Amino acid sequence: INVGRFLLIERVNHKDINEENIVFYFYGGILSEAQIQEISLTEQETIDFGFYNASELEKMLEPHVKARLPYLLKALEQDELIFNKIER
């Protein structure tokens, strides 16, 4: 499996429950029409999916998720790995 380019490491510290998570984000590239047609979802996994540009995502995402978008775009545009720390 080729997961693509490593973009972002995110450390999320949940103060109220004394828990820490590490999240990794990868860029998998651009899918061909044939690859898109082959996508199959199980009901337990995901109800729906779509392909969106960054400006569309900003309108759709919850604030805590939307906050990651600039970091991911910067990593992709500048070909670098970014470390992000979030306190909740």
GROMACS .gro file of N, CA, C and O in nm:
model
  352
    1ILE      N    1   0.085  -0.118   0.000
    1ILE     CA    2   0.000   0.000   0.000
    1ILE      C    3   0.089   0.123   0.000
    1ILE      O    4   0.176   0.137   0.085
    2ASN      N    5   0.067   0.212  -0.093
    2ASN     CA    6   0.138   0.339  -0.096
    2ASN      C    7   0.047   0.445  -0.034
    2ASN      O    8  -0.053   0.483  -0.091
    3VAL      N    9   0.082   0.490   0.085
    3VAL     CA   10  -0.003   0.587   0.156
    3VAL      C   11   0.025   0.730   0.111
    3VAL      O   12  -0.047   0.821   0.147
    4GLY      N   13   0.129   0.752   0.035
    4GLY     CA   14   0.157   0.885  -0.016
    4GLY      C   15   0.253   0.962   0.071
    4GLY      O   16   0.316   0.909   0.162
    5ARG      N   17   0.262   1.089   0.043
    5ARG     CA   18   0.357   1.177   0.111
    5ARG      C   19   0.307   1.214   0.249
    5ARG      O   20   0.192   1.248   0.269
    6PHE      N   21   0.396   1.209   0.345
    6PHE     CA   22   0.369   1.243   0.484
    6PHE      C   23   0.362   1.395   0.496
    6PHE      O   24   0.457   1.465   0.464
    7LEU      N   25   0.249   1.450   0.542
    7LEU     CA   26   0.229   1.594   0.548
    7LEU      C   27   0.236   1.653   0.688
    7LEU      O   28   0.295   1.757   0.709
    8LEU      N   29   0.170   1.587   0.783
    8LEU     CA   30   0.148   1.650   0.912
    8LEU      C   31   0.146   1.548   1.024
    8LEU      O   32   0.087   1.441   1.011
    9ILE      N   33   0.213   1.582   1.133
    9ILE     CA   34   0.202   1.509   1.259
    9ILE      C   35   0.130   1.603   1.354
    9ILE      O   36   0.169   1.719   1.368
   10GLU      N   37   0.025   1.555   1.415
   10GLU     CA   38  -0.051   1.640   1.505
   10GLU      C   39  -0.058   1.574   1.642
   10GLU      O   40  -0.097   1.458   1.654
   11ARG      N   41  -0.018   1.649   1.743
   11ARG     CA   42  -0.028   1.604   1.882
   11ARG      C   43  -0.147   1.675   1.944
   11ARG      O   44  -0.149   1.797   1.953
   12VAL      N   45  -0.246   1.599   1.985
   12VAL     CA   46  -0.367   1.654   2.044
   12VAL      C   47  -0.369   1.616   2.191
   12VAL      O   48  -0.372   1.497   2.226
   13ASN      N   49  -0.366   1.716   2.277
   13ASN     CA   50  -0.368   1.694   2.421
   13ASN      C   51  -0.507   1.730   2.474
   13ASN      O   52  -0.547   1.846   2.468
   14HIS      N   53  -0.578   1.632   2.523
   14HIS     CA   54  -0.712   1.653   2.581
   14HIS      C   55  -0.695   1.671   2.732
   14HIS      O   56  -0.687   1.572   2.806
   15LYS      N   57  -0.691   1.795   2.776
   15LYS     CA   58  -0.666   1.823   2.917
   15LYS      C   59  -0.773   1.768   3.011
   15LYS      O   60  -0.742   1.714   3.116
   16ASP      N   61  -0.898   1.781   2.970
   16ASP     CA   62  -1.008   1.743   3.059
   16ASP      C   63  -1.014   1.593   3.086
   16ASP      O   64  -1.065   1.550   3.189
   17ILE      N   65  -0.964   1.512   2.996
   17ILE     CA   66  -0.968   1.366   3.018
   17ILE      C   67  -0.827   1.307   3.032
   17ILE      O   68  -0.812   1.185   3.032
   18ASN      N   69  -0.728   1.393   3.039
   18ASN     CA   70  -0.589   1.351   3.059
   18ASN      C   71  -0.548   1.245   2.956
   18ASN      O   72  -0.500   1.138   2.990
   19GLU      N   73  -0.571   1.279   2.829
   19GLU     CA   74  -0.540   1.187   2.720
   19GLU      C   75  -0.467   1.262   2.610
   19GLU      O   76  -0.493   1.379   2.586
   20GLU      N   77  -0.377   1.193   2.543
   20GLU     CA   78  -0.303   1.252   2.433
   20GLU      C   79  -0.313   1.161   2.312
   20GLU      O   80  -0.306   1.039   2.325
   21ASN      N   81  -0.332   1.220   2.195
   21ASN     CA   82  -0.338   1.144   2.070
   21ASN      C   83  -0.236   1.200   1.973
   21ASN      O   84  -0.211   1.320   1.970
   22ILE      N   85  -0.179   1.111   1.892
   22ILE     CA   86  -0.092   1.151   1.783
   22ILE      C   87  -0.163   1.112   1.654
   22ILE      O   88  -0.205   0.997   1.637
   23VAL      N   89  -0.178   1.208   1.562
   23VAL     CA   90  -0.249   1.186   1.437
   23VAL      C   91  -0.152   1.211   1.322
   23VAL      O   92  -0.077   1.309   1.324
   24PHE      N   93  -0.153   1.124   1.222
   24PHE     CA   94  -0.066   1.136   1.106
   24PHE      C   95  -0.151   1.161   0.982
   24PHE      O   96  -0.253   1.095   0.962
   25TYR      N   97  -0.109   1.256   0.898
   25TYR     CA   98  -0.182   1.289   0.775
   25TYR      C   99  -0.090   1.265   0.656
   25TYR      O  100   0.026   1.305   0.658
   26PHE      N  101  -0.145   1.204   0.552
   26PHE     CA  102  -0.071   1.173   0.431
   26PHE      C  103  -0.146   1.227   0.310
   26PHE      O  104  -0.268   1.235   0.312
   27TYR      N  105  -0.070   1.259   0.206
   27TYR     CA  106  -0.130   1.299   0.079
   27TYR      C  107  -0.119   1.182  -0.015
   27TYR      O  108  -0.009   1.139  -0.050
   28GLY      N  109  -0.231   1.129  -0.056
   28GLY     CA  110  -0.233   1.009  -0.141
   28GLY      C  111  -0.229   1.037  -0.289
   28GLY      O  112  -0.228   0.945  -0.370
   29GLY      N  113  -0.228   1.164  -0.329
   29GLY     CA  114  -0.223   1.197  -0.471
   29GLY      C  115  -0.360   1.218  -0.531
   29GLY      O  116  -0.461   1.228  -0.460
   30ILE      N  117  -0.363   1.224  -0.661
   30ILE     CA  118  -0.487   1.247  -0.735
   30ILE      C  119  -0.535   1.116  -0.795
   30ILE      O  120  -0.457   1.045  -0.860
   31LEU      N  121  -0.660   1.084  -0.774
   31LEU     CA  122  -0.717   0.960  -0.825
   31LEU      C  123  -0.763   0.977  -0.969
   31LEU      O  124  -0.817   1.081  -1.006
   32SER      N  125  -0.745   0.872  -1.047
   32SER     CA  126  -0.798   0.871  -1.184
   32SER      C  127  -0.947   0.841  -1.178
   32SER      O  128  -0.999   0.794  -1.076
   33GLU      N  129  -1.016   0.865  -1.288
   33GLU     CA  130  -1.159   0.832  -1.293
   33GLU      C  131  -1.181   0.683  -1.268
   33GLU      O  132  -1.276   0.644  -1.202
   34ALA      N  133  -1.092   0.600  -1.321
   34ALA     CA  134  -1.105   0.455  -1.300
   34ALA      C  135  -1.091   0.418  -1.153
   34ALA      O  136  -1.166   0.335  -1.102
   35GLN      N  137  -0.996   0.482  -1.084
   35GLN     CA  138  -0.979   0.455  -0.941
   35GLN      C  139  -1.101   0.501  -0.862
   35GLN      O  140  -1.144   0.432  -0.768
   36ILE      N  141  -1.156   0.614  -0.898
   36ILE     CA  142  -1.276   0.664  -0.830
   36ILE      C  143  -1.392   0.567  -0.848
   36ILE      O  144  -1.465   0.538  -0.753
   37GLN      N  145  -1.408   0.514  -0.968
   37GLN     CA  146  -1.516   0.420  -0.995
   37GLN      C  147  -1.502   0.290  -0.916
   37GLN      O  148  -1.600   0.223  -0.887
   38GLU      N  149  -1.379   0.255  -0.878
   38GLU     CA  150  -1.354   0.131  -0.805
   38GLU      C  151  -1.377   0.144  -0.654
   38GLU      O  152  -1.375   0.044  -0.583
   39ILE      N  153  -1.401   0.265  -0.604
   39ILE     CA  154  -1.420   0.284  -0.461
   39ILE      C  155  -1.549   0.215  -0.418
   39ILE      O  156  -1.655   0.234  -0.477
   40SER      N  157  -1.538   0.134  -0.315
   40SER     CA  158  -1.652   0.062  -0.262
   40SER      C  159  -1.655   0.081  -0.110
   40SER      O  160  -1.554   0.058  -0.043
   41LEU      N  161  -1.767   0.123  -0.058
   41LEU     CA  162  -1.780   0.148   0.085
   41LEU      C  163  -1.872   0.045   0.148
   41LEU      O  164  -1.971   0.005   0.090
   42THR      N  165  -1.837   0.005   0.271
   42THR     CA  166  -1.928  -0.079   0.347
   42THR      C  167  -2.009   0.014   0.437
   42THR      O  168  -1.962   0.120   0.478
   43GLU      N  169  -2.129  -0.025   0.469
   43GLU     CA  170  -2.216   0.060   0.550
   43GLU      C  171  -2.156   0.089   0.687
   43GLU      O  172  -2.175   0.195   0.743
   44GLN      N  173  -2.084  -0.006   0.744
   44GLN     CA  174  -2.025   0.013   0.876
   44GLN      C  175  -1.910   0.114   0.871
   44GLN      O  176  -1.873   0.173   0.970
   45GLU      N  177  -1.851   0.131   0.754
   45GLU     CA  178  -1.733   0.214   0.740
   45GLU      C  179  -1.768   0.362   0.719
   45GLU      O  180  -1.731   0.447   0.797
   46THR      N  181  -1.837   0.391   0.613
   46THR     CA  182  -1.868   0.528   0.575
   46THR      C  183  -2.001   0.529   0.500
   46THR      O  184  -2.027   0.441   0.419
   47ILE      N  185  -2.080   0.630   0.524
   47ILE     CA  186  -2.208   0.641   0.455
   47ILE      C  187  -2.191   0.703   0.317
   47ILE      O  188  -2.253   0.663   0.221
   48ASP      N  189  -2.100   0.803   0.306
   48ASP     CA  190  -2.086   0.876   0.181
   48ASP      C  191  -1.943   0.931   0.172
   48ASP      O  192  -1.871   0.937   0.271
   49PHE      N  193  -1.904   0.972   0.055
   49PHE     CA  194  -1.775   1.037   0.037
   49PHE      C  195  -1.787   1.135  -0.079
   49PHE      O  196  -1.884   1.132  -0.154
   50GLY      N  197  -1.689   1.221  -0.092
   50GLY     CA  198  -1.690   1.316  -0.202
   50GLY      C  199  -1.550   1.373  -0.220
   50GLY      O  200  -1.460   1.349  -0.141
   51PHE      N  201  -1.534   1.450  -0.326
   51PHE     CA  202  -1.407   1.515  -0.357
   51PHE      C  203  -1.433   1.665  -0.363
   51PHE      O  204  -1.522   1.711  -0.434
   52TYR      N  205  -1.354   1.740  -0.286
   52TYR     CA  206  -1.379   1.883  -0.271
   52TYR      C  207  -1.249   1.961  -0.279
   52TYR      O  208  -1.142   1.910  -0.245
   53ASN      N  209  -1.259   2.087  -0.319
   53ASN     CA  210  -1.141   2.173  -0.312
   53ASN      C  211  -1.138   2.240  -0.175
   53ASN      O  212  -1.233   2.232  -0.098
   54ALA      N  213  -1.026   2.306  -0.144
   54ALA     CA  214  -1.006   2.361  -0.010
   54ALA      C  215  -1.114   2.463   0.028
   54ALA      O  216  -1.160   2.464   0.142
   55SER      N  217  -1.156   2.546  -0.064
   55SER     CA  218  -1.256   2.648  -0.028
   55SER      C  219  -1.391   2.584   0.004
   55SER      O  220  -1.464   2.631   0.091
   56GLU      N  221  -1.423   2.474  -0.063
   56GLU     CA  222  -1.547   2.402  -0.031
   56GLU      C  223  -1.538   2.337   0.107
   56GLU      O  224  -1.634   2.336   0.183
   57LEU      N  225  -1.421   2.282   0.140
   57LEU     CA  226  -1.402   2.217   0.269
   57LEU      C  227  -1.418   2.314   0.385
   57LEU      O  228  -1.474   2.279   0.488
   58GLU      N  229  -1.367   2.435   0.368
   58GLU     CA  230  -1.377   2.534   0.476
   58GLU      C  231  -1.521   2.558   0.519
   58GLU      O  232  -1.549   2.582   0.635
   59LYS      N  233  -1.614   2.549   0.425
   59LYS     CA  234  -1.755   2.570   0.456
   59LYS      C  235  -1.820   2.448   0.520
   59LYS      O  236  -1.921   2.459   0.588
   60MET      N  237  -1.762   2.330   0.499
   60MET     CA  238  -1.825   2.205   0.542
   60MET      C  239  -1.773   2.152   0.675
   60MET      O  240  -1.845   2.081   0.745
   61LEU      N  241  -1.650   2.183   0.710
   61LEU     CA  242  -1.586   2.120   0.825
   61LEU      C  243  -1.620   2.187   0.958
   61LEU      O  244  -1.643   2.307   0.964
   62GLU      N  245  -1.620   2.107   1.062
   62GLU     CA  246  -1.635   2.160   1.197
   62GLU      C  247  -1.511   2.244   1.231
   62GLU      O  248  -1.402   2.217   1.179
   63PRO      N  249  -1.524   2.344   1.319
   63PRO     CA  250  -1.411   2.433   1.348
   63PRO      C  251  -1.282   2.362   1.390
   63PRO      O  252  -1.174   2.399   1.344
   64HIS      N  253  -1.291   2.260   1.474
   64HIS     CA  254  -1.168   2.193   1.519
   64HIS      C  255  -1.101   2.115   1.407
   64HIS      O  256  -0.981   2.097   1.407
   65VAL      N  257  -1.178   2.070   1.309
   65VAL     CA  258  -1.121   2.001   1.193
   65VAL      C  259  -1.071   2.103   1.091
   65VAL      O  260  -0.963   2.087   1.034
   66LYS      N  261  -1.148   2.207   1.070
   66LYS     CA  262  -1.110   2.312   0.975
   66LYS      C  263  -0.978   2.377   1.014
   66LYS      O  264  -0.902   2.421   0.928
   67ALA      N  265  -0.946   2.381   1.142
   67ALA     CA  266  -0.822   2.442   1.189
   67ALA      C  267  -0.699   2.371   1.133
   67ALA      O  268  -0.592   2.430   1.122
   68ARG      N  269  -0.711   2.245   1.095
   68ARG     CA  270  -0.598   2.168   1.040
   68ARG      C  271  -0.570   2.203   0.894
   68ARG      O  272  -0.460   2.184   0.845
   69LEU      N  273  -0.670   2.249   0.823
   69LEU     CA  274  -0.660   2.269   0.679
   69LEU      C  275  -0.543   2.358   0.637
   69LEU      O  276  -0.468   2.320   0.547
   70PRO      N  277  -0.520   2.474   0.699
   70PRO     CA  278  -0.405   2.556   0.656
   70PRO      C  279  -0.271   2.484   0.671
   70PRO      O  280  -0.182   2.500   0.588
   71TYR      N  281  -0.256   2.404   0.776
   71TYR     CA  282  -0.132   2.330   0.796
   71TYR      C  283  -0.111   2.225   0.687
   71TYR      O  284  -0.001   2.207   0.635
   72LEU      N  285  -0.219   2.156   0.653
   72LEU     CA  286  -0.209   2.054   0.548
   72LEU      C  287  -0.178   2.117   0.413
   72LEU      O  288  -0.094   2.066   0.338
   73LEU      N  289  -0.244   2.227   0.381
   73LEU     CA  290  -0.219   2.294   0.253
   73LEU      C  291  -0.077   2.349   0.246
   73LEU      O  292  -0.011   2.339   0.143
   74LYS      N  293  -0.028   2.405   0.357
   74LYS     CA  294   0.109   2.457   0.361
   74LYS      C  295   0.209   2.344   0.339
   74LYS      O  296   0.304   2.357   0.262
   75ALA      N  297   0.190   2.232   0.406
   75ALA     CA  298   0.280   2.118   0.391
   75ALA      C  299   0.281   2.068   0.247
   75ALA      O  300   0.386   2.036   0.192
   76LEU      N  301   0.165   2.064   0.185
   76LEU     CA  302   0.153   2.017   0.048
   76LEU      C  303   0.220   2.115  -0.050
   76LEU      O  304   0.297   2.075  -0.136
   77GLU      N  305   0.192   2.243  -0.033
   77GLU     CA  306   0.246   2.345  -0.123
   77GLU      C  307   0.397   2.363  -0.108
   77GLU      O  308   0.467   2.385  -0.206
   78GLN      N  309   0.448   2.354   0.014
   78GLN     CA  310   0.590   2.380   0.038
   78GLN      C  311   0.674   2.253   0.045
   78GLN      O  312   0.791   2.259   0.076
   79ASP      N  313   0.611   2.139   0.021
   79ASP     CA  314   0.679   2.010   0.022
   79ASP      C  315   0.758   1.990   0.152
   79ASP      O  316   0.877   1.962   0.152
   80GLU      N  317   0.688   2.007   0.264
   80GLU     CA  318   0.752   1.992   0.394
   80GLU      C  319   0.661   1.916   0.489
   80GLU      O  320   0.542   1.903   0.466
   81LEU      N  321   0.721   1.867   0.596
   81LEU     CA  322   0.647   1.800   0.703
   81LEU      C  323   0.625   1.900   0.815
   81LEU      O  324   0.716   1.972   0.854
   82ILE      N  325   0.505   1.906   0.869
   82ILE     CA  326   0.471   2.001   0.973
   82ILE      C  327   0.430   1.926   1.100
   82ILE      O  328   0.360   1.824   1.093
   83PHE      N  329   0.475   1.978   1.213
   83PHE     CA  330   0.432   1.927   1.343
   83PHE      C  331   0.338   2.029   1.403
   83PHE      O  332   0.370   2.149   1.412
   84ASN      N  333   0.220   1.987   1.446
   84ASN     CA  334   0.119   2.076   1.500
   84ASN      C  335   0.079   2.024   1.638
   84ASN      O  336   0.050   1.907   1.655
   85LYS      N  337   0.074   2.114   1.736
   85LYS     CA  338   0.033   2.077   1.872
   85LYS      C  339  -0.097   2.148   1.904
   85LYS      O  340  -0.110   2.269   1.888
   86ILE      N  341  -0.195   2.071   1.950
   86ILE     CA  342  -0.326   2.125   1.984
   86ILE      C  343  -0.358   2.093   2.128
   86ILE      O  344  -0.343   1.979   2.173
   87GLU      N  345  -0.402   2.193   2.201
   87GLU     CA  346  -0.447   2.175   2.340
   87GLU      C  347  -0.599   2.189   2.340
   87GLU      O  348  -0.652   2.286   2.291
   88ARG      N  349  -0.667   2.092   2.397
   88ARG     CA  350  -0.813   2.100   2.407
   88ARG      C  351  -0.853   2.086   2.551
   88ARG      O  352  -0.805   2.014   2.627
   0.00000   0.00000   0.00000
